[in-house]
Amino acid sequence: MKETYTIIAFSENHIGLLNRITIIFTRRHINIESLTVSSTEMKGIHRFTIVVVESEEQIIKVAKQIEKLTEVLFADWYLNDQIVYREIALYKIPIESAIQKNLEQVLREFNAHVVDVQKDFVIIENTGHIDDTEKLYEILEPYGIMQFVRSGMISVSKNRKELSAYLKELPINEYVKE
Amino acid sequence: MNTNHIITGAEAILLALLKEKTDTVFGYPGGAIMPIYDKLFNRRHQLKHILVRHEQGAAHAAQAYAQVTGKTGVCFATSGPGATNLITGITNANLDSIPVVFITAQVASAFLGTDAFQETDMISLSMPVTKWNFQVTSADEIPDAIAKAFYFANTGRPGPVLLDITKDAQIGQTTFNYKRIKSIRSYNPHPALNDADTKKALSMISASKKPILFAGHGVLLAKATRQLEAFINKTGMPVAVTLLGKSAIDEDSPYYTGMLGMHGNYGPNVLTNEADLIIAAGMRFDDRVTGNLEKYATKAQIIHVDIDKAELNKNVKAHLPICADIKDFLEKMTPMISYKTDEAWLQKFHELNHIEKEKVIDRECSPHEGKIRAGEIVQLLSEKTRGNAIIVTDVGQNQMMGARYYHYKIPNSLITSGGLGTMGFGLPAAMGAQVGQPNRTVVLLSGDGGFQMTMQELGTIFQYNLPVKMIILNNNFLGMVRQWQQLFNDKRYAETQMPTPDFPMLAKAFGIESKLVEERTQLDTAINNMLHHQGPYLLEIKIEKEANVFPMIYPGKAVDEIVLEDAVL
């Protein structure tokens, strides 16, 4: 059965690694729903958060292929109830419709913020699950959305080992003494 | 070697190779790689360079060299077409886990991404087929990049790596301070074998009545053939090998039961579905081994030991997956184990193999009439070389005949393209094997099709007077595809028939001794003459045109549905 899985992988910050990871999906004809890459609390280590809809069996195989890459520290996979996840969405709305329609109630309901106001438009920021992003989009659609963008998922796992603990188990970079 | 003095990047590359104990490089020069070749000129006494006739040949040769020497192969090519010509060879090495460091030159870093002359994005191109790759854009990065390249290539599950080195990095100046890599935090090449796993394995073995061990290429790569022998001799467990696992065990062993897979032996294929325990040692359950997965190893508990975690539970679910070096596993198990396999179980393999001998092998290897058959040639070769030669095959029927009918005794004595099935592999690989083992007899078994794919390497064999013995099994067909057309396409021989050149005359053009054999009565003398000849030798043998390789597991069928002959034929 296919479900939404989030693969979280930690890697060295090296050129080309993003490509090496994405071709693992391409080769298996798996579509990536969302992908974010960012630096972590550890200097030189990057974090990949990849959301795909797949069977567990396939996800395990893919995660192992990612972890097999010589510059990946480790990769793990999670179902939605094993992580806390969020995405940020930005909505650019014409100023007239923002004034005319009752925007205050919408913002309050979603706990969304106005992050910028200009003479022609306002920009609203919302953080939440995919559903929240899409629900707010539907509500704002009649306002006339000028631009819309979402960040892709970032996630924090609930009950797994932390990066610092993993790092302690891994070998250190060392040269042969001659 | 004086370190810490200022040298060019090109010089640093060569010094780094010497630090890694490289003494042989296969390659081909060109524009972007000229600075390296210029420095090589003065070091040609330390670093032997084999000038091939096409970069694909260099890649296959470097791989075969690595396989017969146990060292890491090294290969040079220039940017653009030189580099792209390597791709088949890199892919081949990747699928068969062979350590080769590929060094390709690149246009100067200022020109990257400009579609400059002979610029190709070699990093992106080689990414799916290398274990690791890296683009070097400054001379200072060279020592560390080469140290990493060798470390990744020949540790863990070995594989090819590629360094793409821009021209300015080759010309630029650097201080040379080379340090070999001991460990890298993101990479664990030697996973620890834990006690719980060996304990569980021991209890699974003692609970079994019909165990079998599958030895794969991993046993050879881990240099664990002695450990395998010790384990087998102590337990009396039947052993079957994969195509690339051939020569991991001496075929004289009473416990050797044959080869697995599509054209493997009758006993181990049929009894895979009879066994109650399979120890899969350094193998990956390739589809050519397993046949239909739904009906594979139906009664067996599986202990799968592989150094690559991604192979565990990939194709076949293991009851006990163990991520470890097979050498560690066998070394730890042998002293602890007291299990003795039931003789009657081992006997069953030999009984089934006897049926195969009568129905298939005798007909193939001792025919008294008709055209010469490939099997009889290989068997004759095996007898005459007493199993001491290095056999290199191309791909197709010649490969299956070489694997099936040569009697392998010495580790790493079959060099063949397993995972990728690369036609054209044979000739350049034989050349590389001979460079690596100049004092051993290297015999190429090729078909007429594969030979014509890379036959320009006759030029290399001629240039270096490499005493490779080349046998062309000529049936004027792409034999394996023709076999499938016969079996499954109602003999519609679409584009598989091929006239061949006069091969002996072709050899003569390269100054290579040669002979054509068409009659069985000439065969014995011809093989003797070939083997006793001092230099390279080409022997073309006209064989039965429409011979088939049997036994065979038909596509989609289970291992125990293997057929000894086609009912329709």
XYZ file of C-alpha atoms in Angstrom:
747
model
C 0.000 0.000 0.000
C 1.302 3.442 -0.887
C 1.507 6.018 1.869
C 3.161 9.362 2.433
C 6.662 8.866 3.779
C 9.283 11.374 4.755
C 12.903 10.412 4.281
C 15.343 12.438 6.329
C 18.979 12.130 5.364
C 22.114 13.823 6.647
C 25.086 14.333 4.396
C 28.341 16.150 3.883
C 27.895 19.542 2.219
C 29.418 18.602 -1.147
C 28.716 19.615 -4.738
C 26.569 17.173 -6.669
C 25.191 15.238 -3.735
C 21.675 16.549 -4.295
C 21.863 15.109 -7.797
C 23.194 11.780 -6.551
C 20.250 11.532 -4.185
C 17.523 12.577 -6.612
C 18.626 10.136 -9.323
C 17.955 7.295 -6.890
C 14.282 8.295 -7.144
C 14.344 9.031 -10.873
C 15.813 5.618 -11.673
C 12.940 3.903 -9.844
C 10.301 6.139 -11.402
C 9.338 7.648 -8.056
C 8.006 11.188 -8.010
C 9.320 13.465 -5.278
C 6.412 15.404 -3.728
C 8.600 17.779 -1.807
C 12.308 18.234 -1.199
C 14.141 20.633 1.061
C 17.853 20.839 1.749
C 19.397 22.983 4.423
C 22.350 23.263 6.747
C 22.076 21.771 10.224
C 23.256 22.686 13.698
C 26.516 20.849 12.803
C 28.841 22.795 10.517
C 29.352 21.064 7.150
C 26.391 18.703 7.521
C 23.271 19.143 5.437
C 19.792 17.825 5.994
C 17.554 16.459 3.240
C 13.814 16.183 3.829
C 12.176 14.262 1.033
C 8.453 13.512 0.868
C 7.242 10.727 -1.407
C 4.159 8.581 -1.737
C 5.299 4.974 -1.955
C 5.068 1.520 -0.427
C 7.068 0.874 2.709
C 9.097 -1.822 0.980
C 10.206 0.577 -1.732
C 10.910 3.354 0.790
C 13.211 1.102 2.795
C 15.136 0.167 -0.338
C 15.439 3.791 -1.409
C 16.582 4.919 2.037
C 19.268 2.216 2.008
C 20.433 3.349 -1.415
C 20.696 6.914 -0.103
C 22.596 5.818 2.977
C 24.924 3.758 0.779
C 26.249 6.935 -0.864
C 29.747 7.497 0.430
C 28.992 11.066 1.524
C 25.693 10.418 3.278
C 25.948 9.983 7.045
C 22.613 8.245 7.444
C 19.072 8.140 6.136
C 15.851 7.275 7.909
C 12.215 7.112 6.912
C 9.013 8.094 8.721
C 5.262 8.005 8.434
C 3.438 11.253 9.148
C 2.564 10.285 12.737
C 6.248 9.754 13.530
C 7.239 13.316 12.711
C 6.195 16.885 13.282
C 6.134 18.559 9.906
C 5.376 21.954 8.508
C 5.566 23.961 5.371
C 5.461 27.707 4.887
C 3.194 29.217 2.264
C 3.201 32.833 1.023
C 0.152 34.407 -0.662
C 0.268 37.738 -2.486
C -3.171 39.417 -2.540
C -4.345 42.688 -4.180
C -4.764 45.402 -1.569
C -8.334 46.386 -2.621
C -9.753 42.933 -2.083
C -7.867 42.604 1.201
C -9.578 45.787 2.384
C -13.033 44.973 1.009
C -13.360 41.393 2.211
C -13.070 40.265 5.789
C -9.409 39.245 5.905
C -9.097 39.617 9.680
C -11.286 36.587 10.360
C -9.326 34.430 7.913
C -6.005 35.383 9.450
C -7.318 34.661 12.948
C -8.718 31.253 11.982
C -5.490 30.086 10.379
C -3.174 31.919 12.716
C -1.667 33.423 9.559
C 0.297 36.670 9.412
C 0.543 39.643 7.157
C 4.265 39.980 6.545
C 4.286 42.901 4.144
C 1.880 45.608 2.997
C 2.495 47.755 -0.074
C 0.269 50.181 -1.899
C -0.908 47.471 -4.358
C -0.743 44.244 -2.359
C -0.378 42.425 0.944
C 1.651 39.290 1.565
C 0.259 36.677 3.904
C 2.361 33.965 5.468
C 0.959 30.745 6.821
C 2.685 27.745 8.404
C 1.038 24.365 8.608
C 0.325 21.028 7.029
C -0.321 20.613 3.327
C -4.070 20.624 4.000
C -3.846 23.981 5.790
C -1.913 25.520 2.931
C -4.471 24.301 0.451
C -7.507 25.261 2.529
C -6.214 28.799 2.934
C -5.542 28.917 -0.791
C -9.174 28.053 -1.505
C -10.392 30.759 0.860
C -8.043 33.375 -0.586
C -8.733 32.466 -4.181
C -11.766 34.809 -4.459
C -9.462 37.658 -3.296
C -7.481 37.160 -6.505
C -4.139 35.570 -5.632
C -1.325 37.300 -7.515
C 1.405 34.909 -6.406
C 1.547 31.788 -4.313
C 4.538 29.783 -3.157
C 5.142 26.974 -0.674
C 8.433 25.955 0.872
C 8.175 22.195 0.850
C 8.068 20.157 4.029
C 10.503 20.364 6.862
C 10.163 17.772 9.582
C 11.474 16.837 12.976
C 11.295 13.229 14.040
C 9.646 12.419 17.347
C 11.253 9.305 18.709
C 14.533 8.728 16.950
C 18.133 9.257 17.813
C 19.383 12.827 17.371
C 22.060 13.836 14.892
C 24.628 14.453 17.626
C 24.116 10.924 18.966
C 24.554 9.423 15.502
C 27.695 11.436 14.928
C 29.268 9.932 18.036
C 28.840 6.452 16.554
C 30.348 7.317 13.189
C 34.057 7.102 12.418
C 36.086 10.307 12.323
C 37.898 11.690 9.308
C 41.419 10.387 9.644
C 44.543 9.899 7.544
C 46.920 6.965 7.609
C 49.981 7.854 9.685
C 53.137 7.123 7.739
C 59.910 11.134 -3.282
C 60.523 14.553 -1.869
C 57.318 15.967 -0.484
C 56.372 19.536 0.280
C 58.084 21.007 -2.756
C 56.218 22.954 -5.397
C 55.091 20.953 -8.405
C 52.306 21.121 -10.986
C 48.958 19.458 -10.531
C 49.782 16.996 -13.303
C 52.944 15.948 -11.494
C 50.954 15.686 -8.248
C 48.546 13.269 -9.913
C 51.379 10.957 -10.908
C 53.103 11.200 -7.516
C 49.805 10.404 -5.812
C 49.335 7.341 -8.023
C 52.828 6.172 -7.098
C 51.982 6.685 -3.415
C 49.032 4.344 -3.953
C 51.479 1.819 -5.463
C 50.067 2.118 -8.952
C 52.530 0.885 -11.564
C 50.285 0.481 -14.606
C 47.817 2.846 -16.258
C 45.576 2.151 -19.236
C 44.697 5.199 -21.266
C 44.588 7.384 -24.326
C 45.843 10.964 -24.610
C 44.068 14.021 -25.975
C 43.973 17.803 -25.679
C 42.802 18.426 -22.159
C 44.897 15.654 -20.596
C 48.169 16.696 -22.268
C 49.744 18.155 -19.107
C 49.402 14.756 -17.396
C 50.892 12.890 -20.343
C 53.706 15.425 -20.542
C 54.675 14.638 -16.948
C 54.148 10.920 -17.580
C 56.858 11.071 -20.244
C 59.559 11.505 -17.609
C 58.058 8.929 -15.280
C 57.391 6.243 -17.873
C 59.870 3.930 -16.137
C 57.903 4.073 -12.887
C 54.412 4.175 -14.375
C 53.845 1.845 -17.271
C 51.216 3.239 -19.629
C 49.304 0.932 -21.954
C 48.108 2.864 -24.975
C 44.802 1.331 -26.039
C 42.972 1.862 -29.322
C 39.683 3.105 -27.836
C 38.923 4.362 -24.320
C 36.306 1.645 -23.756
C 39.166 -0.822 -24.129
C 41.148 1.024 -21.466
C 38.227 0.809 -19.055
C 37.685 -2.931 -19.544
C 41.417 -3.609 -19.434
C 41.848 -1.653 -16.194
C 38.985 -3.617 -14.648
C 40.426 -7.001 -15.660
C 43.848 -5.876 -14.462
C 42.297 -5.083 -11.076
C 40.579 -8.463 -10.930
C 43.671 -10.550 -11.642
C 46.063 -8.524 -9.483
C 43.809 -7.607 -6.554
C 45.016 -4.024 -6.975
C 43.037 -0.935 -7.987
C 42.960 -0.365 -11.737
C 43.768 3.086 -13.106
C 42.562 4.567 -16.348
C 43.252 7.902 -18.109
C 41.103 9.594 -20.746
C 40.857 13.088 -22.107
C 37.787 15.317 -21.828
C 34.685 15.040 -24.021
C 34.639 12.000 -26.303
C 37.577 10.393 -24.510
C 35.637 10.513 -21.278
C 32.267 9.494 -22.701
C 33.878 6.474 -24.378
C 34.634 5.200 -20.876
C 31.018 5.059 -19.790
C 30.324 1.431 -20.781
C 33.471 0.303 -19.018
C 32.685 2.317 -15.884
C 29.164 0.900 -15.790
C 30.506 -2.603 -16.217
C 32.927 -2.135 -13.312
C 30.126 -0.663 -11.229
C 27.744 -3.561 -11.704
C 30.504 -6.079 -11.021
C 31.997 -4.139 -8.066
C 35.532 -3.740 -9.393
C 37.854 -1.063 -7.989
C 39.036 1.234 -10.776
C 40.075 4.881 -10.505
C 39.084 6.687 -13.692
C 40.845 9.980 -14.290
C 39.327 12.156 -16.977
C 40.621 15.527 -18.011
C 38.299 18.497 -18.258
C 38.431 21.897 -19.934
C 39.856 24.740 -17.834
C 37.549 25.701 -14.967
C 36.856 29.143 -16.488
C 35.264 27.361 -19.468
C 33.024 25.022 -17.472
C 29.445 25.270 -18.639
C 30.284 27.218 -21.802
C 30.073 24.302 -24.276
C 33.791 24.713 -24.812
C 35.596 22.399 -27.243
C 35.507 18.819 -25.920
C 33.631 19.823 -22.780
C 31.261 17.225 -21.362
C 29.624 17.221 -17.948
C 31.379 14.041 -16.904
C 30.403 14.359 -13.259
C 26.683 14.254 -14.068
C 27.181 11.618 -16.750
C 29.074 9.224 -14.517
C 27.078 9.829 -11.355
C 24.688 6.860 -11.633
C 27.500 4.463 -12.539
C 30.240 5.353 -10.077
C 30.609 4.705 -6.384
C 31.936 8.246 -6.004
C 33.096 11.011 -8.298
C 34.600 14.446 -7.890
C 35.604 17.374 -10.031
C 39.001 18.854 -9.251
C 39.351 22.512 -10.230
C 42.539 23.452 -8.441
C 45.931 21.770 -8.107
C 45.742 21.977 -4.321
C 42.800 19.566 -4.240
C 44.599 16.811 -6.118
C 46.319 14.808 -3.360
C 43.229 14.578 -1.195
C 40.963 13.792 -4.153
C 43.190 10.917 -5.263
C 43.516 9.611 -1.717
C 39.721 9.555 -1.443
C 39.355 7.980 -4.868
C 41.523 4.998 -3.930
C 39.963 4.722 -0.493
C 36.412 4.600 -1.839
C 37.304 2.365 -4.795
C 38.960 -0.450 -2.902
C 37.256 -0.552 0.482
C 33.813 -1.825 1.474
C 31.959 -3.055 -1.564
C 34.518 -2.036 -4.177
C 33.595 -0.035 -7.247
C 34.693 2.481 -9.835
C 35.305 6.128 -8.960
C 35.915 9.020 -11.305
C 38.011 12.156 -10.924
C 37.392 14.862 -13.483
C 40.398 17.178 -13.442
C 40.301 20.539 -15.178
C 43.217 21.601 -17.317
C 44.061 24.561 -15.068
C 44.208 22.208 -12.080
C 46.736 20.099 -14.000
C 48.854 23.121 -14.895
C 48.503 24.977 -11.576
C 51.167 24.751 -8.898
C 50.839 23.107 -5.522
C 52.871 21.759 -2.661
C 52.618 18.022 -2.545
C 51.858 16.445 0.780
C 50.124 13.133 0.296
C 48.204 11.454 3.068
C 46.328 8.221 2.504
C 42.828 8.046 3.976
C 42.211 5.911 7.041
C 38.551 6.688 7.645
C 35.761 9.044 6.615
C 32.828 9.737 8.886
C 30.095 9.325 6.279
C 31.329 5.941 5.118
C 31.592 2.624 6.911
C 33.427 0.126 4.728
C 33.789 -2.522 7.383
C 30.522 -3.087 9.254
C 31.065 -4.979 12.491
C 29.823 -8.537 12.693
C 27.840 -8.946 15.877
C 27.687 -12.020 18.107
C 23.903 -12.208 18.095
C 23.920 -12.707 14.333
C 26.508 -15.476 14.298
C 24.723 -17.170 17.185
C 21.439 -17.045 15.299
C 23.152 -18.301 12.154
C 24.638 -21.229 14.057
C 21.257 -22.239 15.443
C 19.595 -21.904 12.027
C 22.263 -24.127 10.518
C 21.962 -26.764 13.213
C 18.189 -26.814 12.738
C 18.582 -27.476 9.017
C 18.635 -30.809 7.235
C 19.195 -29.621 3.701
C 21.515 -26.618 3.730
C 23.319 -25.105 0.777
C 25.818 -22.285 0.524
C 25.734 -19.888 -2.416
C 29.141 -18.338 -3.033
C 29.104 -15.066 -4.940
C 31.638 -12.586 -6.215
C 31.847 -11.157 -2.684
C 33.884 -14.191 -1.598
C 36.524 -13.371 -4.202
C 36.396 -9.628 -3.529
C 36.821 -10.234 0.201
C 39.741 -12.590 -0.551
C 37.886 -15.174 1.527
C 38.365 -18.284 -0.613
C 40.499 -20.073 2.008
C 37.915 -19.235 4.667
C 35.166 -20.598 2.455
C 37.110 -23.792 1.877
C 37.651 -24.256 5.620
C 33.961 -23.741 6.372
C 32.866 -26.137 3.650
C 35.365 -28.831 4.509
C 34.295 -28.731 8.142
C 30.556 -28.793 7.521
C 30.432 -30.810 4.309
C 27.865 -28.331 3.038
C 27.054 -28.308 -0.683
C 28.283 -25.154 -2.435
C 26.931 -23.572 -5.566
C 28.406 -20.480 -7.176
C 27.071 -17.551 -9.135
C 28.618 -16.669 -12.509
C 30.975 -14.176 -10.851
C 31.461 -16.538 -7.932
C 33.109 -19.057 -10.280
C 36.614 -19.910 -9.029
C 35.714 -18.908 -5.455
C 35.957 -22.632 -4.738
C 38.127 -25.270 -6.379
C 35.789 -27.282 -8.581
C 37.620 -30.433 -7.527
C 36.046 -30.055 -4.091
C 33.587 -32.879 -3.370
C 31.198 -30.236 -2.031
C 31.149 -28.173 -5.211
C 27.794 -28.683 -6.911
C 27.892 -26.254 -9.808
C 26.691 -22.897 -10.999
C 23.359 -21.251 -10.230
C 21.041 -19.497 -12.583
C 19.649 -19.384 -16.082
C 22.351 -21.585 -17.642
C 23.678 -23.035 -14.417
C 23.746 -26.648 -13.368
C 20.760 -28.882 -12.868
C 21.453 -29.951 -9.279
C 21.811 -26.602 -7.517
C 18.964 -24.989 -9.474
C 16.443 -27.744 -8.810
C 17.526 -28.210 -5.211
C 17.303 -24.489 -4.420
C 13.602 -25.214 -4.053
C 14.282 -28.327 -1.990
C 16.772 -26.769 0.437
C 15.622 -25.783 3.922
C 18.508 -23.385 4.465
C 20.418 -21.113 2.120
C 23.526 -19.263 3.177
C 23.964 -16.547 0.580
C 27.595 -15.492 0.841
C 28.524 -12.260 -0.923
C 25.923 -12.532 -3.661
C 22.929 -10.406 -4.593
C 20.188 -12.706 -5.911
C 20.375 -11.295 -9.426
C 17.353 -12.089 -11.603
C 19.513 -14.337 -13.773
C 20.166 -16.393 -10.629
C 16.685 -16.486 -9.144
C 14.333 -16.842 -12.091
C 10.760 -16.258 -10.949
C 10.986 -14.732 -7.466
C 7.480 -15.848 -6.508
C 8.598 -19.443 -6.748
C 12.134 -19.085 -5.462
C 13.669 -20.866 -2.470
C 10.189 -21.865 -1.431
C 11.189 -24.060 1.504
C 14.326 -22.315 2.662
C 15.300 -20.134 5.548
C 17.767 -17.625 4.179
C 20.885 -16.265 5.831
C 22.143 -13.476 3.604
C 25.607 -12.105 4.322
C 26.734 -9.107 2.300
C 28.918 -6.098 2.986
C 26.407 -3.854 1.203
C 23.362 -3.296 3.401
C 21.323 -2.191 0.389
C 21.579 -5.708 -1.051
C 19.938 -7.262 1.987
C 16.205 -7.833 1.430
C 16.479 -6.136 -1.963
C 15.426 -9.013 -4.197
C 14.905 -11.885 -1.798
C 13.716 -11.487 1.770
C 16.263 -12.898 4.216
C 15.284 -14.490 7.500
C 18.643 -13.432 8.828
C 20.220 -10.507 6.972
C 23.797 -9.885 8.084
C 25.664 -6.806 6.950
C 29.281 -7.897 7.216
C 32.436 -8.832 5.374
C 32.022 -12.454 4.308
C 35.581 -13.172 5.400
C 34.795 -12.085 8.966
C 31.643 -14.183 8.949
C 33.316 -17.369 7.742
C 36.329 -16.879 9.985
C 34.100 -16.544 12.999
C 31.722 -19.360 12.116
C 34.166 -22.118 11.205
C 35.787 -22.652 14.615
C 32.396 -22.516 16.372
C 30.464 -24.834 14.122
C 30.214 -28.563 14.628
C 27.443 -29.203 12.109
C 27.857 -32.026 9.600
C 25.715 -32.091 6.483
C 23.872 -35.287 5.663
C 25.789 -37.126 2.936
C 22.556 -38.171 1.251
C 21.622 -34.533 0.689
C 24.932 -33.791 -1.011
C 24.493 -36.952 -3.049
C 21.217 -35.621 -4.464
C 23.097 -32.792 -6.180
C 25.502 -35.206 -7.766
C 22.669 -37.459 -8.914
C 20.880 -34.577 -10.623
C 24.124 -33.321 -12.114
C 24.698 -36.797 -13.469
C 21.440 -36.554 -15.390
C 22.647 -33.241 -16.782
C 25.942 -34.854 -17.740
C 24.236 -37.556 -19.745
C 21.616 -35.365 -21.376
C 23.566 -32.171 -21.949
C 27.260 -32.220 -21.126
C 28.306 -35.407 -22.913
C 26.540 -34.303 -26.069
C 28.093 -30.864 -25.869
C 31.605 -31.888 -24.901
C 32.108 -35.284 -26.524
C 30.187 -35.274 -29.796
C 31.421 -37.707 -32.401
C 29.764 -36.234 -35.421
C 28.536 -32.956 -36.808
C 30.150 -29.568 -36.545
C 32.524 -28.660 -33.737
C 30.684 -27.567 -30.587
C 31.767 -24.787 -28.236
C 31.613 -27.062 -25.189
C 34.152 -29.530 -26.527
C 36.575 -26.702 -27.274
C 36.326 -25.340 -23.745
C 36.679 -28.760 -22.194
C 39.727 -29.521 -24.295
C 41.201 -26.190 -23.287
C 40.483 -26.968 -19.660
C 42.271 -30.325 -19.873
C 45.260 -28.932 -21.723
C 45.761 -26.030 -19.304
C 44.867 -28.216 -16.276
C 42.534 -25.477 -15.054
C 45.495 -23.156 -14.533
C 44.696 -20.538 -17.160
C 42.906 -17.248 -16.713
C 39.779 -17.478 -18.829
C 38.329 -14.239 -20.147
C 35.047 -14.361 -21.977
C 32.949 -12.062 -24.025
C 29.172 -12.118 -23.509
C 26.609 -14.586 -24.783
C 26.852 -18.270 -25.585
C 30.662 -18.136 -25.532
C 30.465 -16.801 -21.978
C 28.118 -19.507 -20.745
C 30.227 -22.196 -22.419
C 33.374 -20.746 -20.853
C 31.760 -20.633 -17.430
C 30.193 -24.084 -17.659
C 32.916 -26.207 -19.218
C 36.185 -24.841 -17.920
C 37.243 -26.482 -14.690
C 38.097 -23.589 -12.356
C 40.610 -24.145 -9.593
C 42.407 -20.876 -8.899
C 40.635 -17.814 -7.446
C 39.886 -15.017 -9.920
C 40.543 -17.139 -12.970
C 37.309 -16.270 -14.748
C 37.042 -12.686 -15.956
C 33.633 -12.030 -17.442
C 31.056 -9.279 -17.675
C 28.330 -10.351 -15.257
C 25.898 -7.635 -14.293
C 26.050 -5.508 -17.407
C 26.573 -8.271 -19.977
C 28.815 -6.091 -22.110
C 29.518 -7.465 -25.565
C 32.961 -6.321 -26.599
C 34.294 -6.783 -23.059
C 36.340 -9.875 -23.853
C 39.268 -8.758 -25.961
C 40.238 -5.643 -23.983
C 39.687 -7.493 -20.697
C 41.975 -10.320 -21.834
C 44.569 -7.697 -22.676
C 44.280 -6.143 -19.184
C 44.432 -9.565 -17.524
C 47.617 -10.408 -19.421
C 49.228 -7.106 -18.429
C 48.357 -7.892 -14.802
C 49.587 -11.491 -14.953
C 52.296 -11.549 -17.629
C 53.440 -15.051 -16.704
C 50.096 -16.790 -16.717
C 48.264 -18.215 -19.699
C 45.360 -15.907 -20.547
C 42.788 -17.317 -22.939
C 39.986 -15.279 -24.444
C 36.776 -17.043 -25.419
C 34.845 -14.744 -27.694
C 32.021 -14.994 -30.157
C 32.328 -13.534 -33.611
C 29.895 -10.736 -32.720
C 31.538 -9.479 -29.534
C 35.004 -9.745 -31.041
C 34.029 -7.345 -33.794
C 32.878 -4.774 -31.253
C 36.337 -4.059 -29.856
C 38.701 -5.789 -32.260
C 40.748 -2.650 -32.716
C 42.516 -3.706 -29.491
C 44.438 -6.221 -31.591
C 46.573 -3.161 -32.196
C 47.357 -2.860 -28.493
C 48.082 -6.580 -28.172
C 50.436 -6.266 -31.126
C 52.148 -3.145 -29.799
C 52.975 -4.649 -26.401
C 53.352 -8.215 -27.698
C 50.901 -9.453 -25.061
C 50.776 -13.256 -25.377
C 46.967 -13.440 -25.168
C 45.457 -16.578 -26.697
C 42.306 -15.543 -28.516
C 39.734 -18.117 -29.477
C 36.888 -16.934 -31.663
C 33.959 -19.340 -31.560
C 32.506 -18.414 -34.907
C 28.945 -19.443 -35.684
C 28.225 -16.427 -37.899
C 25.408 -15.600 -35.528
C 24.749 -13.521 -32.470
C 24.271 -16.896 -30.873
C 22.467 -16.141 -27.632
C 19.948 -13.816 -29.224
C 19.488 -16.359 -32.018
C 18.835 -19.033 -29.383
C 16.050 -16.899 -27.912
C 14.662 -16.223 -31.383
C 14.603 -19.952 -31.975
C 12.958 -20.715 -28.646
C 10.560 -17.825 -28.308
C 10.235 -16.039 -31.669
C 9.548 -19.013 -33.890
C 12.996 -18.874 -35.522
C 12.547 -15.382 -36.879
C 16.262 -14.608 -36.945
C 15.952 -10.843 -37.046
C 19.372 -9.248 -37.561
C 21.349 -11.959 -35.804
C 23.090 -13.426 -38.817
C 26.436 -11.873 -39.562
C 29.124 -12.528 -42.125
C 32.536 -12.316 -40.549
C 35.842 -11.050 -41.861
C 38.746 -13.413 -42.415
C 39.868 -13.278 -38.770
C 43.246 -14.991 -39.301
C 44.036 -12.504 -42.043
C 42.962 -9.676 -39.758
C 45.340 -11.000 -37.091
C 48.061 -11.189 -39.710
C 47.573 -7.501 -40.465
C 48.547 -6.871 -36.844
C 51.491 -9.267 -37.038
C 49.658 -11.822 -34.886
C 49.959 -15.568 -35.529
C 46.667 -17.216 -36.334
C 44.856 -20.288 -37.561
C 41.413 -21.248 -38.800
C 39.956 -24.589 -37.754
C 36.861 -26.109 -39.315
C 37.304 -29.827 -38.682
C 37.212 -31.691 -35.386
C 40.338 -33.624 -36.336
C 42.381 -30.392 -36.395
C 41.191 -29.166 -33.035
C 43.613 -30.868 -30.677
C 46.727 -29.844 -32.565
C 45.432 -26.350 -33.110
C 44.853 -25.762 -29.404
C 48.285 -27.234 -28.598
C 49.950 -24.976 -31.117
C 48.116 -21.966 -29.776
C 49.056 -22.703 -26.168
C 52.690 -23.382 -27.006
C 53.085 -20.261 -29.077
C 55.221 -17.636 -27.346
C 53.369 -14.492 -28.364
C 49.760 -13.550 -29.036
C 47.745 -16.032 -31.059
C 44.326 -15.963 -32.672
C 42.447 -19.190 -33.267
C 39.213 -18.975 -35.186
C 37.050 -22.057 -34.890
C 33.959 -22.542 -37.017
C 31.349 -24.079 -34.776
C 27.837 -25.463 -35.114
C 25.715 -22.534 -36.258
C 22.507 -23.223 -34.396
C 23.730 -24.790 -31.163
C 21.993 -23.843 -27.938
C 23.116 -23.443 -24.357
C 21.308 -25.794 -22.026
C 20.154 -26.337 -19.324
C 18.033 -23.223 -19.283
C 15.579 -21.565 -16.955
C 13.137 -19.966 -19.336
C 12.159 -16.358 -18.642
C 9.479 -16.154 -15.965
C 10.023 -19.747 -14.871
C 11.149 -21.009 -11.489
C 14.622 -22.401 -10.783
C 13.277 -25.948 -10.442
C 11.521 -25.643 -13.793
C 14.934 -25.595 -15.461
C 14.919 -27.618 -18.671
C 17.693 -29.842 -19.975
C 16.577 -29.591 -23.564
C 13.789 -27.904 -25.426
C 10.945 -30.286 -26.094
C 10.242 -28.668 -29.468
C 13.786 -29.056 -30.777
